[in-house]
XYZ file of C-alpha atoms in Angstrom:
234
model
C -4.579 82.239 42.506
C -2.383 80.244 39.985
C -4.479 78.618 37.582
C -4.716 75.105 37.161
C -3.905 72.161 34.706
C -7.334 71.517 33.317
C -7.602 75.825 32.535
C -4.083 75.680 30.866
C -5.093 72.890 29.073
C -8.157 74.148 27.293
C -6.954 77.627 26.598
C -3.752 76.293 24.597
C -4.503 72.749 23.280
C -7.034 73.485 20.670
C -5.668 71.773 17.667
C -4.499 68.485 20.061
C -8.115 67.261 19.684
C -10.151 69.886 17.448
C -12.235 72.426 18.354
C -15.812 70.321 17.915
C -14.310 67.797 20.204
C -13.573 69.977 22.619
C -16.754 71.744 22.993
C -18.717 68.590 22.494
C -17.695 65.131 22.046
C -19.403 64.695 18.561
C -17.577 63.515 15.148
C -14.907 65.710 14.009
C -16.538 66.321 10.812
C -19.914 67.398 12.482
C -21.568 70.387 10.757
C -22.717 73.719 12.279
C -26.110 73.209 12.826
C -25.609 69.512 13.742
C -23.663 70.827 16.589
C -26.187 73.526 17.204
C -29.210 71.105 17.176
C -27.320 69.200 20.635
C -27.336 72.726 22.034
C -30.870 73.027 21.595
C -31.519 69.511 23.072
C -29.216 70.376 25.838
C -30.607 73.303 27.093
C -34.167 72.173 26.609
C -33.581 69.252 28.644
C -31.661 72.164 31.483
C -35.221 73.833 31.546
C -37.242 70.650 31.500
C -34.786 69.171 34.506
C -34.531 72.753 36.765
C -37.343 74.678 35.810
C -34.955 77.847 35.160
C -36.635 81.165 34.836
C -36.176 82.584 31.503
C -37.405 85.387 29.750
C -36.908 88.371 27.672
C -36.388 90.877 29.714
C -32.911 88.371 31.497
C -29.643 88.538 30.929
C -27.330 85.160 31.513
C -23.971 84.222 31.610
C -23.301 80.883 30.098
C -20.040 79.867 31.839
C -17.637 77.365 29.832
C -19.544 78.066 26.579
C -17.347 76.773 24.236
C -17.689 78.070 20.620
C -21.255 78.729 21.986
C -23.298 75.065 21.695
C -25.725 76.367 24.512
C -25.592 80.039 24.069
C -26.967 80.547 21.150
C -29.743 77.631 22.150
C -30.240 79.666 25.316
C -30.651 82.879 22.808
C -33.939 81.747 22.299
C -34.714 81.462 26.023
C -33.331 84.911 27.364
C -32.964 88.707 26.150
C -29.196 89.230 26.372
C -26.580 86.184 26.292
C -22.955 86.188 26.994
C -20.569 83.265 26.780
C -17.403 83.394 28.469
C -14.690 80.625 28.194
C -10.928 80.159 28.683
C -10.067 79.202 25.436
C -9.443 81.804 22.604
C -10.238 78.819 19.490
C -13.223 77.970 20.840
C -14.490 81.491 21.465
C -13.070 82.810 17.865
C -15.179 80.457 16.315
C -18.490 80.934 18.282
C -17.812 84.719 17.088
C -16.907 83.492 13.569
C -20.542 81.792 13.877
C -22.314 84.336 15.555
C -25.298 85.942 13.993
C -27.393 86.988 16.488
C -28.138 90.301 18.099
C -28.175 88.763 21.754
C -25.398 86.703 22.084
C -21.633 87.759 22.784
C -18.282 86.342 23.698
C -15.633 87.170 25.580
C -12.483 85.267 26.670
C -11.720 84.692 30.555
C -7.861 84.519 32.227
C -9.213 80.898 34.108
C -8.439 82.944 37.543
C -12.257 84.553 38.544
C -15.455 85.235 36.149
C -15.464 89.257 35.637
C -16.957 89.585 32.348
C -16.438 93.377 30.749
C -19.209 94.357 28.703
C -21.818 93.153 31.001
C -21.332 93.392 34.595
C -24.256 92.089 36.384
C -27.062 89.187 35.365
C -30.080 87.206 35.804
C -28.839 84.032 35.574
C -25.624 82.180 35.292
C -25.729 78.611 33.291
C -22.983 75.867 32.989
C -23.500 72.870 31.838
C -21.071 69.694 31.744
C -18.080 72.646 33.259
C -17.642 72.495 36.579
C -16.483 69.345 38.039
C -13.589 69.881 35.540
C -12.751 72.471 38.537
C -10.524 71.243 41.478
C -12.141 72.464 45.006
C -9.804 74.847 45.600
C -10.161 76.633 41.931
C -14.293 76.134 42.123
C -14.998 77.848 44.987
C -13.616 80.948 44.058
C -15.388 80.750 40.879
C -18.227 80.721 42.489
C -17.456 83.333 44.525
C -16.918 85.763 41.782
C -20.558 84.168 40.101
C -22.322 84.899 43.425
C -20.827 88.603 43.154
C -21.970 89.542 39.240
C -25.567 87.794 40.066
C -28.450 90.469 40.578
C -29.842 90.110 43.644
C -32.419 87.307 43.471
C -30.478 86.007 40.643
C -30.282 82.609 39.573
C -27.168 80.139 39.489
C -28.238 77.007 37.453
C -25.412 73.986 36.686
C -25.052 70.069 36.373
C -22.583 67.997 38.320
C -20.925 64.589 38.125
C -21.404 63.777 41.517
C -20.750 59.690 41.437
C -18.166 59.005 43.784
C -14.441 57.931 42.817
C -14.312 54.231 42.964
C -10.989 52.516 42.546
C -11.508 51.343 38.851
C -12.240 55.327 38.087
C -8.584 56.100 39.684
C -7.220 53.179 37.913
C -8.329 53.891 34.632
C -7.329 57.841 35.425
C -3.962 57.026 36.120
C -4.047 54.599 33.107
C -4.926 57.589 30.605
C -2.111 59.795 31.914
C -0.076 56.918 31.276
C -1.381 56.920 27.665
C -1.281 60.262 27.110
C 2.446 60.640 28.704
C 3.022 58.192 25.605
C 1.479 60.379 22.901
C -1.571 58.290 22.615
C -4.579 61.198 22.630
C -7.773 59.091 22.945
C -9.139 55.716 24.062
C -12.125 54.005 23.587
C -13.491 57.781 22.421
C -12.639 59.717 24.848
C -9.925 61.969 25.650
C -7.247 61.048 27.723
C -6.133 64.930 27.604
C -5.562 66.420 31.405
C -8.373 69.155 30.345
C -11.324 65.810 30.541
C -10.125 65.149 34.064
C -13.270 65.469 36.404
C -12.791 66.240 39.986
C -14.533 64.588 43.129
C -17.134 66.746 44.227
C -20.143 65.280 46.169
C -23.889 66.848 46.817
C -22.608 67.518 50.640
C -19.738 69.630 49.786
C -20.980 71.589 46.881
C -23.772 72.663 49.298
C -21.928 73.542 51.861
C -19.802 75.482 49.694
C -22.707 77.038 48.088
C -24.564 77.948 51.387
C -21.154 79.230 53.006
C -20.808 81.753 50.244
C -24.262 83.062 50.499
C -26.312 81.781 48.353
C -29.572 79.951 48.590
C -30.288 76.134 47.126
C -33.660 76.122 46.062
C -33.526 72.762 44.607
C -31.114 70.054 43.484
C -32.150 67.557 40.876
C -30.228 64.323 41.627
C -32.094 61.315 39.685
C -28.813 60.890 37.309
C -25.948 61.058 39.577
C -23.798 61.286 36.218
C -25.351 64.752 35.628
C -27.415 66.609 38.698
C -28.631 70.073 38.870
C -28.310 72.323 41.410
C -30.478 75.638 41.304
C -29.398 78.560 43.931
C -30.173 81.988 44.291
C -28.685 84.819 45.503
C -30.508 86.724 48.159
């Protein structure tokens, strides 16, 4: 599997925007704990939103950490925390940060999820990640999620599932026309190939879901912009 556009992207283009823009869209000149306190409200709205089972005694994968925004907020939620991401700034400077005993990092190839130094886990988070994916590059992602997940494990992630109208293509063929000309932001928001979200819908991420073997306990849809799907591996 050749990886894609939006993986390239992240794991080379660090200084085109700045790390803190690239993990979160916050002000470039954000501190530390500023960034860590949208972590915390992140994650506590995940657990409010999905009920996710947490606990001491779990270890979780948080997939697309980042420098760590919601790992080290999920630190306080689980036993054993590893972020894995395709970009080596962003994961330098979650380790540069990192001063707790349960968190770790390690840097992913963009082809599968097979983290090293832990091999199977409780739960697997991602949050704001996936619908960067095309199809054809999710499913095997979540293929290779379904096979490090304990069995009864939990997969827990948000979605943009709101369909592709015809001023979202316009104004997506618009920013690559910007950013063919140099021009690296409008109105706020990236116009990088890396920020480009994918049409996935409810239908075919449970489809895709069910046909690898896993179980959908619940989806949370109120905010098409950013749904939850829970599953759980058999």
């Amino acid at each position: 599997m050749s990886e894609s556009v939006t993986v390239s992207w992240w794991r080379d283009s660090a200084s085109e925007l700045g790390i803190k823009m690239m993990d979160k869209l916050i002000a470039p000149d954000a501190g530390w704990e500023e960034l860590l306190a949208t972590g915390r409200r992140d994650v506590q709205l995940a657990l409010d939103a999905t009920n996710m089972k947490t606990g001491s005694d779990r270890t979780v994968l948080d997939l697309g950490c980042g420098m760590g925004r919601l790992s080290f907020a999920l630190a306080d939620h689980f036993g054993e925390v590893l972020g894995i991401d395709v970009s080596p700034s962003l994961i330098a400077e979650g380790e540069r940060h990192n001063d707790r005993s349960n968190v770790s990092f390690e840097c992913g190839d963009g082809l599968g999820i097979k983290p090293q130094t832990i091999t199977e886990f409780d739960s697997v988070f991602s949050f704001e990640v996936l619908y960067l994916l095309r199809p054809e590059i999710l499913r095997p992602n979540l293929q290779d999620v379904y096979n490090i997940l304990k069995p009864g494990g939990e997969l827990v992630f948000e979605m943009n599932v709101v369909p592709f109208s015809w001023k979202t293509r316009l104004s997506m063929q618009f920013r690559n026309c910007l950013y063919a000309l140099g021009i690296k932001e409008w109105r706020g928001w990236p116009n990088a190939p890396g920020f480009r979200r994918y049409p996935h819908t409810i239908e075919s991420l449970s489809r895709m879901l069910k046909e690898i073997g896993f179980q959908i306990d619940r989806i949370i849809a109120d905010n098409p912009k950013q749904s939850w799907f829970v599953a759980t591996k058999p």
